[in-house]
C-alpha positions as CSV (number, residue, x, y, z in Angstrom):
1,X,6.5,-2.2,-18.2
2,X,3.0,-1.8,-19.8
3,X,2.1,1.8,-20.5
4,X,-1.2,3.6,-20.4
5,X,-3.0,4.7,-23.6
6,X,-2.4,8.3,-22.5
7,X,1.4,7.8,-22.5
8,X,1.4,6.0,-25.7
9,X,1.0,9.0,-27.9
10,X,4.1,10.7,-26.4
11,X,6.2,7.5,-26.6
12,X,5.4,6.9,-30.3
13,X,6.3,10.5,-31.2
14,X,9.6,9.9,-29.4
15,X,10.2,6.5,-31.1
16,X,9.4,7.4,-34.7
17,X,11.1,10.1,-36.7
18,X,8.7,11.4,-39.3
19,X,11.4,11.7,-41.9
20,X,12.4,8.0,-41.5
21,X,8.8,6.8,-41.6
22,X,7.6,8.9,-44.5
23,X,10.8,7.9,-46.5
24,X,9.5,4.3,-46.4
25,X,6.5,5.4,-48.6
26,X,7.7,8.6,-50.4
27,X,10.9,9.4,-52.2
28,X,12.0,12.6,-50.7
29,X,14.6,15.2,-51.7
30,X,16.1,17.8,-49.4
31,X,15.2,21.5,-50.1
32,X,16.5,23.8,-47.5
33,X,15.3,22.8,-44.0
34,X,12.5,20.7,-45.5
35,X,12.2,17.5,-47.7
36,X,9.8,17.4,-50.6
37,X,8.4,14.6,-52.8
38,X,5.3,13.5,-54.8
39,X,2.2,13.3,-52.5
40,X,1.1,9.7,-51.8
41,X,-2.5,10.9,-51.1
42,X,-3.2,12.3,-54.6
43,X,-1.8,12.1,-58.1
44,X,0.6,14.9,-59.0
45,X,3.5,15.5,-61.4
46,X,5.2,18.3,-59.5
47,X,6.2,17.6,-55.8
48,X,4.1,19.5,-53.3
49,X,4.4,17.1,-50.4
50,X,6.7,18.6,-47.7
51,X,8.2,17.2,-44.5
52,X,9.7,19.4,-41.8
53,X,11.9,17.1,-39.7
54,X,12.6,19.9,-37.2
55,X,8.9,20.2,-36.2
56,X,8.1,16.5,-37.1
57,X,5.2,17.5,-39.3
58,X,4.2,17.1,-43.0
59,X,1.9,19.1,-45.3
60,X,0.9,18.7,-49.0
61,X,0.4,22.0,-50.6
62,X,-1.6,20.3,-53.4
63,X,-4.3,18.4,-51.6
64,X,-4.0,20.0,-48.1
65,X,-3.2,16.8,-46.2
66,X,-1.2,17.6,-43.1
67,X,-0.3,16.3,-39.6
68,X,2.3,14.5,-37.6
69,X,3.9,11.1,-37.8
70,X,0.7,9.4,-36.5
71,X,-1.5,11.4,-38.9
72,X,0.7,10.3,-41.8
73,X,0.5,6.6,-40.8
74,X,-3.3,6.9,-40.4
75,X,-3.7,8.3,-43.9
76,X,-1.2,6.0,-45.7
77,X,-2.6,2.9,-44.1
78,X,-6.3,4.0,-44.1
79,X,-6.6,3.6,-40.3
80,X,-8.4,5.4,-37.6
81,X,-6.4,7.1,-34.8
82,X,-6.7,4.3,-32.3
83,X,-5.7,1.6,-34.8
84,X,-2.7,3.6,-36.1
85,X,-1.5,4.3,-32.6
86,X,-1.7,0.6,-31.7
87,X,-0.1,-0.6,-34.9
88,X,2.8,1.7,-34.5
89,X,3.1,0.6,-30.8
90,X,3.3,-3.1,-32.0
91,X,5.9,-2.2,-34.6
92,X,8.0,-0.5,-31.9
93,X,7.5,-3.4,-29.4
94,X,5.7,-1.3,-26.9
95,X,3.5,-3.1,-24.4
96,X,0.1,-1.6,-23.7
97,X,-2.2,-2.4,-20.8
98,X,-5.4,-0.7,-22.0
99,X,-8.7,-2.0,-23.2
100,X,-8.2,-0.7,-26.8
101,X,-5.2,-3.0,-27.2
102,X,-7.3,-6.0,-26.2
103,X,-10.1,-4.9,-28.6
104,X,-7.5,-4.6,-31.4
105,X,-6.3,-8.1,-30.6
106,X,-9.9,-9.4,-30.7
107,X,-10.4,-7.7,-34.1
108,X,-7.2,-9.3,-35.5
109,X,-8.5,-12.7,-34.4
110,X,-11.8,-12.1,-36.2
111,X,-9.9,-11.1,-39.4
112,X,-7.9,-14.3,-39.2
113,X,-11.1,-16.3,-38.7
114,X,-12.7,-14.7,-41.7
115,X,-9.7,-15.5,-43.9
116,X,-9.7,-19.1,-42.8
117,X,-13.4,-19.3,-43.6
118,X,-12.8,-17.6,-47.0
119,X,-10.2,-20.3,-47.7
120,X,-12.7,-23.1,-46.8
121,X,-15.3,-21.6,-49.2
122,X,-12.7,-21.1,-51.8
123,X,-11.7,-24.8,-51.7
124,X,-15.4,-25.8,-52.1
125,X,-15.5,-23.6,-55.3
126,X,-12.3,-24.8,-56.8
127,X,-12.0,-28.5,-55.9
128,X,-15.3,-30.0,-54.5
129,X,-18.0,-31.6,-56.7
130,X,-20.6,-29.5,-54.8
131,X,-18.9,-26.4,-56.3
132,X,-19.8,-27.4,-59.9
133,X,-23.0,-25.2,-59.9
134,X,-21.1,-22.1,-58.7
135,X,-18.3,-22.7,-61.2
136,X,-20.8,-22.9,-64.1
137,X,-22.5,-19.7,-62.8
138,X,-19.2,-17.7,-62.8
139,X,-18.3,-18.9,-66.3
140,X,-21.7,-17.8,-67.5
141,X,-21.1,-14.4,-65.9
142,X,-17.9,-14.2,-68.0
143,X,-15.5,-14.3,-65.1
144,X,-12.2,-16.1,-65.5
145,X,-10.5,-18.3,-62.8
146,X,-7.9,-15.6,-62.4
147,X,-10.6,-13.2,-61.2
148,X,-12.0,-15.9,-58.9
149,X,-8.5,-16.2,-57.4
150,X,-7.9,-12.4,-57.2
151,X,-11.1,-11.9,-55.2
152,X,-11.1,-15.1,-53.2
153,X,-14.5,-16.1,-54.5
154,X,-15.9,-19.3,-52.9
155,X,-19.0,-21.5,-52.5
156,X,-21.0,-22.3,-49.4
157,X,-22.6,-25.8,-49.7
158,X,-26.4,-26.2,-49.3
159,X,-26.3,-28.4,-46.1
160,X,-26.4,-25.8,-43.4
161,X,-24.0,-27.2,-40.9
162,X,-20.8,-27.7,-43.0
163,X,-18.9,-24.7,-41.8
164,X,-20.1,-25.1,-38.2
165,X,-18.8,-28.7,-38.3
166,X,-15.4,-27.8,-39.8
167,X,-14.9,-25.0,-37.3
168,X,-15.8,-27.2,-34.4
169,X,-13.5,-30.0,-35.6
170,X,-10.7,-27.5,-35.8
171,X,-11.5,-26.3,-32.2
172,X,-12.4,-22.8,-33.2
173,X,-14.2,-20.5,-30.7
174,X,-17.8,-20.9,-31.9
175,X,-18.9,-17.7,-30.1
176,X,-16.3,-15.8,-32.1
177,X,-17.8,-17.2,-35.3
178,X,-21.2,-16.0,-34.2
179,X,-19.7,-12.5,-33.5
180,X,-18.2,-12.5,-37.0
181,X,-21.6,-13.2,-38.4
182,X,-20.7,-16.6,-39.8
183,X,-23.0,-18.8,-37.7
184,X,-26.3,-18.6,-35.9
185,X,-26.9,-20.4,-32.6
186,X,-30.2,-22.4,-32.6
187,X,-32.6,-23.0,-29.7
188,X,-31.3,-26.5,-29.3
189,X,-27.7,-25.3,-28.9
190,X,-26.6,-26.3,-32.3
191,X,-25.0,-24.0,-34.9
192,X,-26.3,-23.1,-38.4
193,X,-24.2,-21.7,-41.2
194,X,-25.3,-18.2,-42.3
195,X,-24.4,-18.9,-46.0
196,X,-26.0,-21.9,-47.7
197,X,-25.9,-22.8,-51.4
198,X,-24.5,-19.4,-52.3
199,X,-21.6,-18.0,-54.2
200,X,-19.5,-16.4,-51.5
201,X,-17.8,-13.0,-52.1
202,X,-15.3,-12.1,-49.4
203,X,-15.2,-8.4,-48.6
204,X,-11.8,-6.8,-47.8
205,X,-11.3,-3.4,-46.2
206,X,-8.7,-1.0,-47.7
207,X,-5.9,-2.6,-45.7
208,X,-6.7,-6.0,-47.3
209,X,-8.3,-7.5,-44.1
210,X,-11.3,-9.8,-44.7
211,X,-14.1,-8.1,-42.7
212,X,-17.2,-9.7,-44.0
213,X,-18.9,-11.7,-46.8
214,X,-21.7,-11.4,-49.4
215,X,-23.6,-14.5,-50.5
216,X,-25.2,-14.6,-54.0
217,X,-28.1,-17.0,-54.4
218,X,-27.5,-19.4,-57.3
219,X,-31.2,-20.4,-57.7
220,X,-33.6,-17.8,-59.2
221,X,-36.3,-18.6,-56.7
222,X,-34.2,-18.1,-53.6
223,X,-34.6,-14.8,-51.6
224,X,-32.9,-12.6,-50.8
225,X,-30.7,-12.6,-54.0
226,X,-27.8,-11.2,-51.9
227,X,-27.2,-11.9,-48.3
228,X,-24.5,-9.8,-46.5
229,X,-22.7,-10.4,-43.3
230,X,-24.5,-8.5,-40.4
231,X,-22.9,-5.3,-39.1
232,X,-20.0,-6.2,-36.8
233,X,-17.1,-4.3,-35.2
234,X,-15.2,-5.0,-38.5
235,X,-17.9,-4.8,-41.1
236,X,-19.7,-1.5,-41.5
237,X,-21.6,-1.2,-44.8
238,X,-21.8,2.6,-44.5
239,X,-18.0,2.8,-44.7
240,X,-16.7,-0.2,-46.7
241,X,-16.2,0.1,-50.4
242,X,-15.9,-3.3,-52.2
243,X,-12.7,-3.7,-54.3
244,X,-10.9,-0.6,-52.9
245,X,-8.0,-2.8,-51.6
246,X,-7.5,-4.3,-55.1
247,X,-8.2,-1.1,-57.0
248,X,-6.6,1.7,-55.0
249,X,-3.2,1.6,-56.9
250,X,-5.0,1.7,-60.2
251,X,-7.2,4.6,-59.0
252,X,-4.1,6.6,-57.9
253,X,-2.4,5.9,-61.3
254,X,-5.5,6.9,-63.3
255,X,-6.4,9.7,-60.9
256,X,-10.0,8.6,-61.6
257,X,-12.6,6.2,-60.3
258,X,-15.8,4.4,-61.5
259,X,-18.4,4.0,-58.7
260,X,-20.9,1.1,-59.2
261,X,-23.5,-0.4,-56.9
262,X,-23.1,-4.2,-57.4
263,X,-20.4,-6.8,-56.8
264,X,-20.7,-8.2,-60.3
265,X,-20.8,-4.7,-61.8
266,X,-17.3,-4.3,-60.3
267,X,-16.1,-7.8,-61.2
268,X,-17.2,-7.4,-64.9
269,X,-15.3,-4.2,-65.2
270,X,-12.2,-5.6,-63.6
271,X,-12.4,-8.6,-66.0
272,X,-12.3,-6.2,-68.9
273,X,-9.2,-4.4,-67.6
274,X,-11.1,-1.4,-66.1
275,X,-9.6,-1.7,-62.6
276,X,-10.0,1.8,-61.1
277,X,-13.4,0.8,-59.7
278,X,-15.2,0.5,-56.3
279,X,-18.7,-0.7,-55.3
280,X,-21.0,-0.1,-52.4
281,X,-21.8,-3.2,-50.4
282,X,-25.5,-3.7,-50.7
283,X,-26.4,-0.3,-49.3
284,X,-27.0,3.2,-50.5
285,X,-24.1,5.6,-50.9
286,X,-23.3,7.4,-47.7
287,X,-21.3,10.6,-46.8
288,X,-18.5,8.4,-45.4
289,X,-18.3,6.6,-48.7
290,X,-18.1,9.9,-50.5
291,X,-15.4,11.2,-48.2
292,X,-13.3,8.2,-48.8
293,X,-13.8,8.3,-52.6
294,X,-12.9,12.0,-52.7
295,X,-9.6,11.2,-50.9
296,X,-8.6,8.8,-53.6
297,X,-9.7,10.2,-57.0
298,X,-9.9,13.5,-58.8
299,X,-12.3,12.5,-61.4
300,X,-15.3,10.4,-60.3
301,X,-17.7,8.6,-62.7
302,X,-21.1,7.2,-61.5
303,X,-22.0,4.0,-63.4
304,X,-25.4,3.0,-62.1
305,X,-28.4,1.1,-63.5
306,X,-30.1,2.8,-66.4
307,X,-33.6,2.4,-65.0
308,X,-35.5,4.9,-62.9
309,X,-34.1,3.6,-59.6
310,X,-30.6,3.9,-60.9
311,X,-31.1,7.5,-62.1
312,X,-32.6,8.4,-58.7
313,X,-29.6,6.9,-57.0
314,X,-27.3,8.9,-59.3
315,X,-29.1,12.2,-58.4
316,X,-28.7,11.3,-54.7
317,X,-25.0,10.7,-55.2
318,X,-24.6,14.0,-57.0
319,X,-26.2,15.7,-54.0
320,X,-23.8,14.0,-51.6
321,X,-20.7,14.8,-53.7
322,X,-21.8,18.5,-54.1
323,X,-21.8,18.9,-50.3
324,X,-18.1,18.1,-50.5
325,X,-17.6,20.6,-53.4
326,X,-17.1,17.8,-55.9
327,X,-19.2,17.0,-58.9
328,X,-19.0,13.5,-60.4
329,X,-19.7,12.8,-64.0
330,X,-22.5,10.3,-64.8
331,X,-22.4,7.5,-67.3
332,X,-26.0,7.4,-68.5
333,X,-26.8,3.8,-69.6
334,X,-29.9,2.9,-71.6
335,X,-33.0,2.2,-69.4
336,X,-32.9,-1.5,-69.9
337,X,-29.2,-1.9,-69.0
338,X,-27.2,-2.3,-65.8
339,X,-23.4,-1.9,-65.7
340,X,-22.9,-5.7,-65.7
341,X,-25.2,-6.4,-68.7
342,X,-23.7,-3.5,-70.6
343,X,-20.1,-4.5,-70.0
344,X,-20.9,-8.2,-70.9
345,X,-21.3,-7.0,-74.6
346,X,-17.5,-6.4,-74.7
347,X,-14.7,-9.0,-74.5
348,X,-11.6,-8.5,-72.5
349,X,-9.7,-7.7,-75.7
350,X,-12.3,-5.0,-76.4
351,X,-11.4,-3.0,-73.3
352,X,-10.4,0.2,-75.2
353,X,-13.7,0.1,-77.2
354,X,-15.6,-0.3,-73.9
355,X,-13.8,2.7,-72.4
356,X,-14.7,4.8,-75.5
357,X,-18.3,3.7,-75.4
358,X,-18.5,4.7,-71.7
359,X,-17.0,8.0,-72.5
360,X,-19.6,8.6,-75.2
361,X,-22.4,8.0,-72.6
362,X,-20.8,10.4,-70.0
363,X,-22.6,13.5,-69.0
364,X,-21.7,16.3,-66.5
365,X,-23.7,16.3,-63.3
366,X,-25.7,19.4,-64.3
367,X,-26.5,17.9,-67.7
368,X,-27.5,14.5,-66.3
369,X,-29.6,16.2,-63.6
370,X,-31.4,18.5,-66.1
371,X,-32.2,15.7,-68.6
372,X,-33.3,13.3,-65.9
373,X,-35.6,15.8,-64.1
374,X,-37.0,17.1,-67.4
375,X,-38.0,13.5,-68.4
376,X,-39.6,13.0,-64.9
377,X,-41.5,16.3,-64.9
378,X,-42.1,17.1,-68.7
379,X,-44.9,19.5,-68.0
380,X,-43.6,21.2,-64.9
381,X,-40.5,23.4,-65.8
382,X,-40.8,25.2,-62.5
383,X,-40.5,21.9,-60.6
384,X,-37.4,21.0,-62.7
385,X,-35.9,24.3,-61.8
386,X,-36.6,23.9,-58.1
387,X,-35.2,20.4,-58.0
388,X,-32.0,21.5,-59.7
389,X,-31.6,24.4,-57.2
390,X,-32.1,22.0,-54.3
391,X,-29.6,19.6,-55.8
392,X,-26.7,22.1,-56.2
393,X,-27.4,24.7,-53.6
394,X,-25.0,23.2,-51.0
395,X,-21.9,23.9,-53.2
396,X,-19.8,26.6,-51.5
397,X,-16.9,26.6,-53.8
398,X,-17.2,29.8,-56.0
399,X,-15.5,28.3,-59.1
400,X,-17.6,25.1,-59.0
401,X,-20.8,27.2,-58.4
402,X,-19.9,29.3,-61.4
403,X,-19.4,26.2,-63.6
404,X,-22.8,24.8,-62.4
405,X,-24.6,28.1,-63.0
406,X,-23.1,28.4,-66.5
407,X,-24.3,24.9,-67.5
408,X,-27.8,25.2,-65.9
409,X,-28.2,28.6,-67.6
410,X,-27.6,26.9,-71.0
411,X,-30.1,24.1,-70.4
412,X,-32.8,26.2,-68.7
413,X,-32.3,29.2,-71.0
414,X,-32.1,31.6,-68.1
415,X,-29.5,34.2,-67.1
416,X,-26.7,32.9,-65.0
417,X,-27.4,35.6,-62.4
418,X,-30.9,34.4,-61.8
419,X,-29.6,30.8,-61.2
420,X,-26.8,32.0,-58.9
421,X,-29.3,34.1,-56.8
422,X,-31.6,31.1,-56.5
423,X,-28.8,28.8,-55.4
424,X,-27.6,31.2,-52.8
425,X,-31.1,31.9,-51.5
426,X,-31.6,28.2,-51.1
427,X,-28.2,27.6,-49.5
428,X,-28.3,25.8,-46.2
429,X,-24.5,26.1,-45.5
430,X,-22.7,29.1,-44.2
431,X,-21.6,31.9,-46.7
432,X,-18.4,31.2,-48.7
433,X,-15.4,32.4,-46.8
434,X,-13.2,34.9,-48.5
435,X,-9.6,33.8,-48.1
436,X,-7.8,36.4,-50.2
437,X,-6.0,38.1,-47.4
438,X,-5.8,38.3,-43.6
439,X,-7.8,41.5,-43.5
440,X,-10.6,40.0,-45.4
441,X,-10.6,36.9,-43.2
442,X,-11.2,39.2,-40.2
443,X,-14.7,39.7,-41.5
444,X,-15.5,36.0,-41.2
445,X,-15.5,34.4,-37.8
446,X,-13.9,31.1,-38.8
447,X,-11.3,32.9,-40.9
448,X,-10.3,35.1,-38.0
449,X,-10.3,32.2,-35.6
450,X,-7.6,30.7,-37.9
451,X,-5.6,33.9,-37.5
452,X,-5.9,33.7,-33.7
453,X,-4.9,30.0,-33.8
454,X,-1.9,30.8,-36.0
455,X,-0.9,33.7,-33.7
456,X,-1.1,31.6,-30.5
457,X,0.8,28.6,-32.1
458,X,3.7,30.9,-32.9
459,X,3.4,33.0,-29.7
460,X,2.0,30.7,-27.0
461,X,3.2,33.1,-24.3
462,X,0.4,35.5,-25.4
463,X,-2.4,33.1,-24.4
464,X,-2.9,34.8,-21.0
465,X,-3.2,38.3,-22.5
466,X,-5.9,37.1,-24.9
467,X,-7.8,35.3,-22.2
468,X,-7.8,38.6,-20.2
469,X,-9.7,40.3,-23.0
470,X,-12.3,37.6,-23.1
471,X,-11.2,35.0,-25.8
472,X,-12.4,32.0,-23.9
473,X,-15.9,33.3,-23.2
474,X,-16.1,34.4,-26.8
475,X,-15.1,30.9,-28.1
476,X,-17.7,29.3,-25.8
477,X,-20.4,31.4,-27.5
478,X,-19.2,30.7,-31.1
479,X,-20.8,28.0,-33.2
480,X,-18.7,24.8,-32.9
481,X,-16.1,24.5,-35.7
482,X,-12.5,23.2,-36.2
483,X,-10.6,26.3,-35.1
484,X,-13.1,26.9,-32.2
485,X,-12.3,23.5,-30.9
486,X,-8.6,23.9,-31.6
487,X,-8.4,27.1,-29.6
488,X,-10.4,25.8,-26.7
489,X,-8.0,22.9,-26.5
490,X,-5.0,25.3,-26.6
491,X,-6.5,27.5,-23.9
492,X,-7.1,24.4,-21.7
493,X,-3.5,23.2,-22.1
494,X,-1.9,26.7,-21.6
495,X,1.4,25.8,-23.3
496,X,4.4,28.0,-22.8
497,X,6.4,26.7,-25.7
498,X,5.8,25.0,-29.1
499,X,7.0,21.5,-28.0
500,X,4.1,21.3,-25.6
501,X,1.6,22.1,-28.4
502,X,3.2,19.3,-30.6
503,X,2.4,16.8,-27.8
504,X,-1.4,17.2,-27.8
505,X,-2.7,13.6,-28.6
506,X,-5.4,14.4,-31.1
507,X,-5.2,13.7,-34.9
508,X,-7.6,16.6,-35.8
509,X,-5.6,19.0,-33.6
510,X,-2.3,17.8,-35.1
511,X,-3.6,18.2,-38.6
512,X,-4.7,21.8,-38.1
513,X,-1.4,22.5,-36.2
514,X,0.7,21.3,-39.1
515,X,-1.2,23.5,-41.5
516,X,-0.7,26.5,-39.2
517,X,3.0,25.9,-38.7
518,X,3.5,25.8,-42.5
519,X,1.6,29.1,-42.9
520,X,3.8,32.2,-43.6
521,X,4.8,34.1,-40.5
522,X,3.2,37.4,-39.6
523,X,5.1,40.5,-40.7
524,X,4.1,42.6,-37.7
525,X,3.3,40.7,-34.5
526,X,2.1,43.9,-32.7
527,X,-0.3,44.9,-35.4
528,X,-1.8,41.4,-35.6
529,X,-2.2,41.3,-31.8
530,X,-4.1,44.6,-31.9
531,X,-6.4,43.4,-34.6
532,X,-7.1,40.2,-32.7
533,X,-8.0,42.2,-29.5
534,X,-10.2,44.5,-31.5
535,X,-12.0,41.6,-33.1
536,X,-12.6,40.0,-29.6
537,X,-13.9,43.3,-28.3
538,X,-16.2,43.9,-31.2
539,X,-17.6,40.4,-31.3
540,X,-18.3,40.6,-27.5
541,X,-20.1,43.9,-28.0
542,X,-22.0,42.5,-30.9
543,X,-23.4,39.7,-28.7
544,X,-24.2,42.2,-25.9
545,X,-26.2,44.4,-28.4
546,X,-28.1,41.3,-29.6
547,X,-29.2,40.7,-26.1
548,X,-30.1,44.4,-25.6
549,X,-32.1,44.3,-28.9
550,X,-34.1,41.4,-27.5
551,X,-34.8,43.4,-24.3
552,X,-35.9,46.4,-26.3
553,X,-38.4,44.2,-28.3
554,X,-39.8,43.0,-25.0
555,X,-40.2,46.5,-23.5
556,X,-41.8,47.7,-26.8
557,X,-44.5,45.0,-26.4
558,X,-45.1,45.9,-22.8
559,X,-45.1,49.7,-23.5
560,X,-42.3,50.6,-21.1
561,X,-40.7,53.4,-23.0
562,X,-38.6,54.7,-20.1
563,X,-36.8,51.3,-20.0
564,X,-36.0,51.5,-23.7
565,X,-34.5,55.1,-23.2
566,X,-32.4,53.9,-20.3
567,X,-31.0,51.0,-22.4
568,X,-30.2,53.3,-25.3
569,X,-28.5,55.8,-23.0
570,X,-26.3,53.0,-21.5
571,X,-25.2,51.9,-24.9
572,X,-24.2,55.4,-25.9
573,X,-22.3,56.0,-22.7
574,X,-20.5,52.6,-22.9
575,X,-19.3,52.9,-26.5
576,X,-18.1,55.5,-29.0
577,X,-20.0,56.2,-32.2
578,X,-17.1,54.6,-34.2
579,X,-17.3,51.4,-32.2
580,X,-21.1,51.2,-32.7
581,X,-20.7,51.8,-36.5
582,X,-18.1,49.1,-36.8
583,X,-20.5,46.6,-35.2
């Protein structure tokens, strides 16, 4: 019988044992109640990836990845929550009656169509006389036929109705081809191919599905030089990284990644045995790209054009990575070079020399930023200083901040302390959270919310007692954050035992839950409970006093002194001096 999407989460958790599923991807060894192995999500030599079969959760103590069986499948396959759920359902033979399942089927049909179209274009490149021009072009660019095959390169003929005719003859759904961005419907009802007289580069997502195409003009007078598939439900340029599917195993092995901006920059590096590479798809780098890159590689190298535009793009990339507390290194090419032209100077057999040359041109992010900005503003050192502060001010990792301050102090010939103060003054993000102990976490809202979450996960029967002292109202007034959302969900569910908590169908919730369940237990439950209640009390009073302060300001402006005295007297009566001083 078909089941609802709401029941699906529960059924999948019943059908799949996390130990059995994880063992298909990770070699595990039993250690006590848990199983450990090398993390599949980051490179490591000592096993820190742990599976708890009793609670059906996993956690890596190296990279922090955690969650349940569905979270693991999402991460290992590079899927979103819905897609992971539906794939697992299909594997288990579960029938689903909801709209997401139909959408998933539609997406699969589009992927199959794209692959068939890629094959059509590939045949034109390899076997058709019309493909001579494209074959000559690829040979001039130094790409071997093996690379053509590896990346499914093809050729779209110049006559604009070839693909449309082939699809119609094969009785394909023409509207589906329009949805995939392959055809355009003309006013007279006929269909026109999107790609005409272009080298066609199929774009795969990280699962290896063909989600779109890029077409490279073969004549110098044709504009635009590159034509990408339009945005579709499959192809989102702000998320897709070209070559990630082919390169991800090399990236994991090398623990590093080269980021380039062009398809041929990527292909030229691959041709010369540098295979830990990805490229953006005709768009500027985005936060989503950065997040994906950071999940794959420890060391990141920016390899952009050497001109002014390329350097500007590198500075922007540094800013995006610094927000994630990661600093890439930058390979600074000569101003007249782009990655493809630079790499072309080396043969496939000179791969090691190329790597050495790239290493020679590599600068740290602070060094690259300083030299680039100094060249741009040679007569304005204060402008250089301010630009550098803006660039690195969103770092909130203390060790990374220290490293940046040390380097900038060297280049700017200023004390480290001055730079640190400037960075922190300019900081837009929240203060760095001190995580050295539970007592220090109490001083920070998010840190203490984590303690409350850990407490309630271990003692769900205590939820009513914390609600009585105002936890829910306090959470609703807090700035939104992961533990604030987690606790509100927990209060909404009102679980009485751990098994109910484990059944909440949210990947974000399950990821935090796994992290909390792997945390060490509290030594003294009663003491922690008292601290939590004290925190809730003081935070509520703090907010009340803020409102009172606003009232006092108002009465000061209106000259109502007696109202101010009445308010101050009520505060004194309601709270002890110790309570006021703690606030």
